[in-house]
Tab-separated table of C-alpha atoms and ligand atoms in Angstrom:
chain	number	residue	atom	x	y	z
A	261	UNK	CA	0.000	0.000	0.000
A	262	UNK	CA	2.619	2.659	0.884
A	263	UNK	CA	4.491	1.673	-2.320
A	264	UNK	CA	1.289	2.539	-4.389
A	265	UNK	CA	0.906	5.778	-2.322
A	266	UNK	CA	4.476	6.709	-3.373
A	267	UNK	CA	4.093	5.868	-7.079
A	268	UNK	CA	1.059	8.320	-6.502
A	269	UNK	CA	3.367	11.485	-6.245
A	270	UNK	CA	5.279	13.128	-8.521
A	271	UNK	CA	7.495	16.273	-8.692
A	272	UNK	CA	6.148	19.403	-10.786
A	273	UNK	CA	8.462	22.050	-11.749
A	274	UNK	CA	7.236	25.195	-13.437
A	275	UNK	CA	8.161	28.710	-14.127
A	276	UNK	CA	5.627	30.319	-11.548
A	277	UNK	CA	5.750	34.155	-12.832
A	278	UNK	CA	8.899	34.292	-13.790
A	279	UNK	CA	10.609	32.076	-11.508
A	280	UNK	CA	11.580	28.480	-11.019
A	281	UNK	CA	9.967	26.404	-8.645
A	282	UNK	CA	9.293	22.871	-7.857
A	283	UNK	CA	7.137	20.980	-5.745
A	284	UNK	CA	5.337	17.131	-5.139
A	285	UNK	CA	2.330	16.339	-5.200
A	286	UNK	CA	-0.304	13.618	-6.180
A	287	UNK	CA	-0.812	12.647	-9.716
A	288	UNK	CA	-4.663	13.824	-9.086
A	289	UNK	CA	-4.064	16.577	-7.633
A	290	UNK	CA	-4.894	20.307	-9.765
A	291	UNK	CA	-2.951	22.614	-10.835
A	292	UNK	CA	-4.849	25.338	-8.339
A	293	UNK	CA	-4.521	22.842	-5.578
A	294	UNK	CA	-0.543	22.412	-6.385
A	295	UNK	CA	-0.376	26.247	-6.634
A	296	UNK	CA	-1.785	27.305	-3.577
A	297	UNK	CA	-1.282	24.097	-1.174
A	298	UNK	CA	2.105	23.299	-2.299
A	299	UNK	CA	3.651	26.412	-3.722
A	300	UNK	CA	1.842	29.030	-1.623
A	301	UNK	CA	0.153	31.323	-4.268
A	302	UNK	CA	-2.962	31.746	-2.837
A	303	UNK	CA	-3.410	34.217	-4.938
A	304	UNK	CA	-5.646	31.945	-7.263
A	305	UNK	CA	-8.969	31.173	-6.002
A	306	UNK	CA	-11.249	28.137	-6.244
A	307	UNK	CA	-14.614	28.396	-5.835
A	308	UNK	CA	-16.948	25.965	-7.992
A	309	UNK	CA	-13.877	23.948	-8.931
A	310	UNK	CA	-15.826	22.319	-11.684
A	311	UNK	CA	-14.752	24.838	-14.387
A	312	UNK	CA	-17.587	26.974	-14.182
A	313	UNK	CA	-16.711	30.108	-12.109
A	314	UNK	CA	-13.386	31.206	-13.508
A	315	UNK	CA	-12.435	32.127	-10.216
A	316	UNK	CA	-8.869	30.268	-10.377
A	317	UNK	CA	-7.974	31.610	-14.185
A	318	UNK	CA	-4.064	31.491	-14.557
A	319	UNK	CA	-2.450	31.656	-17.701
A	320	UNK	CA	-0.285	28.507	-18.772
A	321	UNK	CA	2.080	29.290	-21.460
A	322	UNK	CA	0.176	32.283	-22.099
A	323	UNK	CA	-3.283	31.339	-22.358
A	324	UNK	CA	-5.606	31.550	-19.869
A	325	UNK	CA	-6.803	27.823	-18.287
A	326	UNK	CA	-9.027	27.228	-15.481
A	327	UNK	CA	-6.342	25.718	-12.830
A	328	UNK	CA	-9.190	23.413	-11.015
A	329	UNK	CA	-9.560	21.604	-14.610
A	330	UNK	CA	-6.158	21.392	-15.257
A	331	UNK	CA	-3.717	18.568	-13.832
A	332	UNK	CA	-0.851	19.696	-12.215
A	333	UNK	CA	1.073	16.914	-13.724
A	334	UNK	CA	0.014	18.324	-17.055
A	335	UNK	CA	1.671	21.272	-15.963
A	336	UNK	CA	4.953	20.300	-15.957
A	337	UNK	CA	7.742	22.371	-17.926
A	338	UNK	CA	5.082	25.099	-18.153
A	339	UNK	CA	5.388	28.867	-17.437
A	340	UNK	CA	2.905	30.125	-15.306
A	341	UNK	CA	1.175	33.217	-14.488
A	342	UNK	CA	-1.082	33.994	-11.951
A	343	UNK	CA	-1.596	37.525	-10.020
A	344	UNK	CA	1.356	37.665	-7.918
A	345	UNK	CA	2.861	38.414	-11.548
A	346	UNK	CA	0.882	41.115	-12.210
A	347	UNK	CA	2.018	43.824	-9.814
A	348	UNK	CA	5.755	44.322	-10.209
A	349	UNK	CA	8.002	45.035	-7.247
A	350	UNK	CA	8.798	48.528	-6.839
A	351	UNK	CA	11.664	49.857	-8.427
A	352	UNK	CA	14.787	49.436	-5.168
A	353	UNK	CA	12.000	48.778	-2.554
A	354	UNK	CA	12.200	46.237	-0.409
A	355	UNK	CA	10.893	42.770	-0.899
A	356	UNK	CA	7.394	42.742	0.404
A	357	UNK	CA	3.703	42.743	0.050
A	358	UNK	CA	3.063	46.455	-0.183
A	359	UNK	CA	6.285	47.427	-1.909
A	360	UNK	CA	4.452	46.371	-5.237
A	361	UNK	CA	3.677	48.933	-8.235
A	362	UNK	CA	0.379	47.378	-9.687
A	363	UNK	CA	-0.077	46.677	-13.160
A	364	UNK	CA	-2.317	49.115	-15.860
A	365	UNK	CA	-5.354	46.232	-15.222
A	366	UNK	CA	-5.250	46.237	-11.512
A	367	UNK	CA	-5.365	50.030	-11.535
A	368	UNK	CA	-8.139	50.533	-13.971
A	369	UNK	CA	-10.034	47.828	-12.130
A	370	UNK	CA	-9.139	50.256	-8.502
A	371	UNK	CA	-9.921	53.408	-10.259
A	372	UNK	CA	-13.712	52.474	-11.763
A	373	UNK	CA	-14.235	50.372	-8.543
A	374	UNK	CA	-14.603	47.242	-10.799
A	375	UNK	CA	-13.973	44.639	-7.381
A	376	UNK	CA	-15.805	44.398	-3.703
A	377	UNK	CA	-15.001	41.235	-2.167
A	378	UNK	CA	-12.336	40.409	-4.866
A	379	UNK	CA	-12.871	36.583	-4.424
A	380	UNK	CA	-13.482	36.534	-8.106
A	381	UNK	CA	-11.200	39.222	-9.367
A	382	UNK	CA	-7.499	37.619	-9.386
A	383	UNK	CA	-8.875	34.837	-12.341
A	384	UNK	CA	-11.170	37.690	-14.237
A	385	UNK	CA	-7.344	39.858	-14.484
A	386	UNK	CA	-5.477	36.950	-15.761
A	387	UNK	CA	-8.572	35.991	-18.388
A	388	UNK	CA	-8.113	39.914	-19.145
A	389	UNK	CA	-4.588	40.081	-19.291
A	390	UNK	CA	-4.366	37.009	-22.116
A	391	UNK	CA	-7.532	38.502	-23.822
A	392	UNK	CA	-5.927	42.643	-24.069
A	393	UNK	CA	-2.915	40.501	-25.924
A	394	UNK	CA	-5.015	38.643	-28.507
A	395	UNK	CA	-7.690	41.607	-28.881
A	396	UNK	CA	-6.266	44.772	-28.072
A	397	UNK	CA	-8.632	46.917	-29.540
A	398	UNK	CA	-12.075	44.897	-27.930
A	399	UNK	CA	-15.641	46.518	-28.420
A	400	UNK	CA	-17.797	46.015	-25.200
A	401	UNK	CA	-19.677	42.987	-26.835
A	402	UNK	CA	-15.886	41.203	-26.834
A	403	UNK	CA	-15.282	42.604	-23.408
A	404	UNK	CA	-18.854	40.879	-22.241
A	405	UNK	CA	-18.159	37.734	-24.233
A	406	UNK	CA	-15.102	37.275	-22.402
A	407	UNK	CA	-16.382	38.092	-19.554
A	408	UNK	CA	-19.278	35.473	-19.667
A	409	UNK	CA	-16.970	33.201	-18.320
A	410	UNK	CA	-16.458	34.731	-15.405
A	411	UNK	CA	-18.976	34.857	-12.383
A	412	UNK	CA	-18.837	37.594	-9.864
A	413	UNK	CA	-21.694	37.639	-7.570
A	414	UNK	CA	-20.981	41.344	-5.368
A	415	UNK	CA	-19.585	43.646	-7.975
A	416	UNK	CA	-21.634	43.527	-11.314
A	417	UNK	CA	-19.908	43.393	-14.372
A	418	UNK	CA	-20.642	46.959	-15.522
A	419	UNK	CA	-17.686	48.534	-13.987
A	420	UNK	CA	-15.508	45.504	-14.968
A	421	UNK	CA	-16.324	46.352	-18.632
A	422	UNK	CA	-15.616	49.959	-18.308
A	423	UNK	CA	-12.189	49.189	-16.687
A	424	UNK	CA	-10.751	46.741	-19.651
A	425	UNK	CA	-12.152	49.423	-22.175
A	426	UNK	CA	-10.432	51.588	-20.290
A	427	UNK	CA	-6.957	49.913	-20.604
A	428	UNK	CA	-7.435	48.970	-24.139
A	429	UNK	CA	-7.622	52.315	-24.799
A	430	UNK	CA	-5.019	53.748	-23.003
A	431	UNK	CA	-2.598	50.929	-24.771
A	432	UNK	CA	-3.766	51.667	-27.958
A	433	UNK	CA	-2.686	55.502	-27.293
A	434	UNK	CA	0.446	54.389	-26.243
A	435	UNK	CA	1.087	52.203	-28.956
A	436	UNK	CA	1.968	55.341	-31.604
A	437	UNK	CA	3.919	56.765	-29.157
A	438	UNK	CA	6.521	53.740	-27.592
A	439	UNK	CA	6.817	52.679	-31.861
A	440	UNK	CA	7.422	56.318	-32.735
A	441	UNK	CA	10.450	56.084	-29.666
A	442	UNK	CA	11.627	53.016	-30.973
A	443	UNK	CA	12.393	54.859	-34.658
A	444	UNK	CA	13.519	57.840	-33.535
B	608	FES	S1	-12.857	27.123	-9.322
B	608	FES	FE1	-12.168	26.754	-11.326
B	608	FES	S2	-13.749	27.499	-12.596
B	608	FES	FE2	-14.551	27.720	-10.585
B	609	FES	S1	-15.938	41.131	-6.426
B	609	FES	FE1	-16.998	39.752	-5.107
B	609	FES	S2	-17.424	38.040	-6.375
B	609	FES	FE2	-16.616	39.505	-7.734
């Protein structure tokens, strides 16, 4: 019996935002299990854990993928993102949780009050952070389509949708100007 618990458990070992890290766990186990129980990024939330909610969106390789569908096993070798990547330490400030600069999302989402209880808000950034990359320049139907797989039960979606228009817009009117720099 313990030998067939052993063959149970493997080692993953992913680049979790940006960094190498490596942990066991069971072959069953899911990637937002593995994340949070074994590598501490609780970060990602789980809430219907049946692929439904969207609540524990990261993106693997780039894509976003609901992390309570996904293995962690299948995992392996993978880069991952998930909202500790978002915010970006502050330029010479010391390591820690409020020496962070957040990212052009998480401020829009601050500044039109798109979150309350936030439970669902760290996997509706990362499915907006892969979707601004494939569609920068969304109308609100795209924004809503996107974001119909996503359920938030305190905040609405109203201000959500305002906030990613918001950011596409602001990147597309910085897009002229950083490939304008880069020819000068
Ligand atoms: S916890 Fe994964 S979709 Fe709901
Ligand atoms: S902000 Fe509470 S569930 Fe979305």
């Amino acid at each position: 019996m313990k030998a067939l618990e052993q063959r149970s458990r493997t080692t993953i070992s992913i680049q979790l935002n940006g960094q190498a890290r490596s942990g066991g766990c069971d072959n069953r186990t899911s990637l937002a299990d593995f994340l949070r129980h074994e590598l501490g990024a609780t970060g990602t939330h789980v809430g219907c854990e049946h692929g439904v909610c969207g609540a524990c969106t990261v993106r693997v390789d780039g894509s976003a993928v609901r992390a309570c569908m996904m293995l962690a096993a299948q995992a392996e070798g993978s880069r991952i993102d998930t909202v500790e990547g978002l915010a970006q330490a502050a330029a010479g400030a010391p390591s820690s949780a409020t020496a962070v600069v957040l990212d052009d999302l998480q401020q829009a989402f601050k500044r039109h009050h798109a979150l309350q209880c936030g439970f669902c808000t760290a996997g509706i950034l990362m499915s907006c952070s892969d979707f601004l990359q494939r569609r920068p320049d969304p109308s609100e139907t795209d924004v809503r389509e996107m974001l119909s797989g996503h359920l938030c039960r305190c905040t609405g979606y109203t201000n959500i949708v305002m906030a990613v228009l918001d950011v596409a817009s602001s990147r597309q009117a910085q897009a002229p100007a950083e490939h304008e720099d880069n020819h000068a």
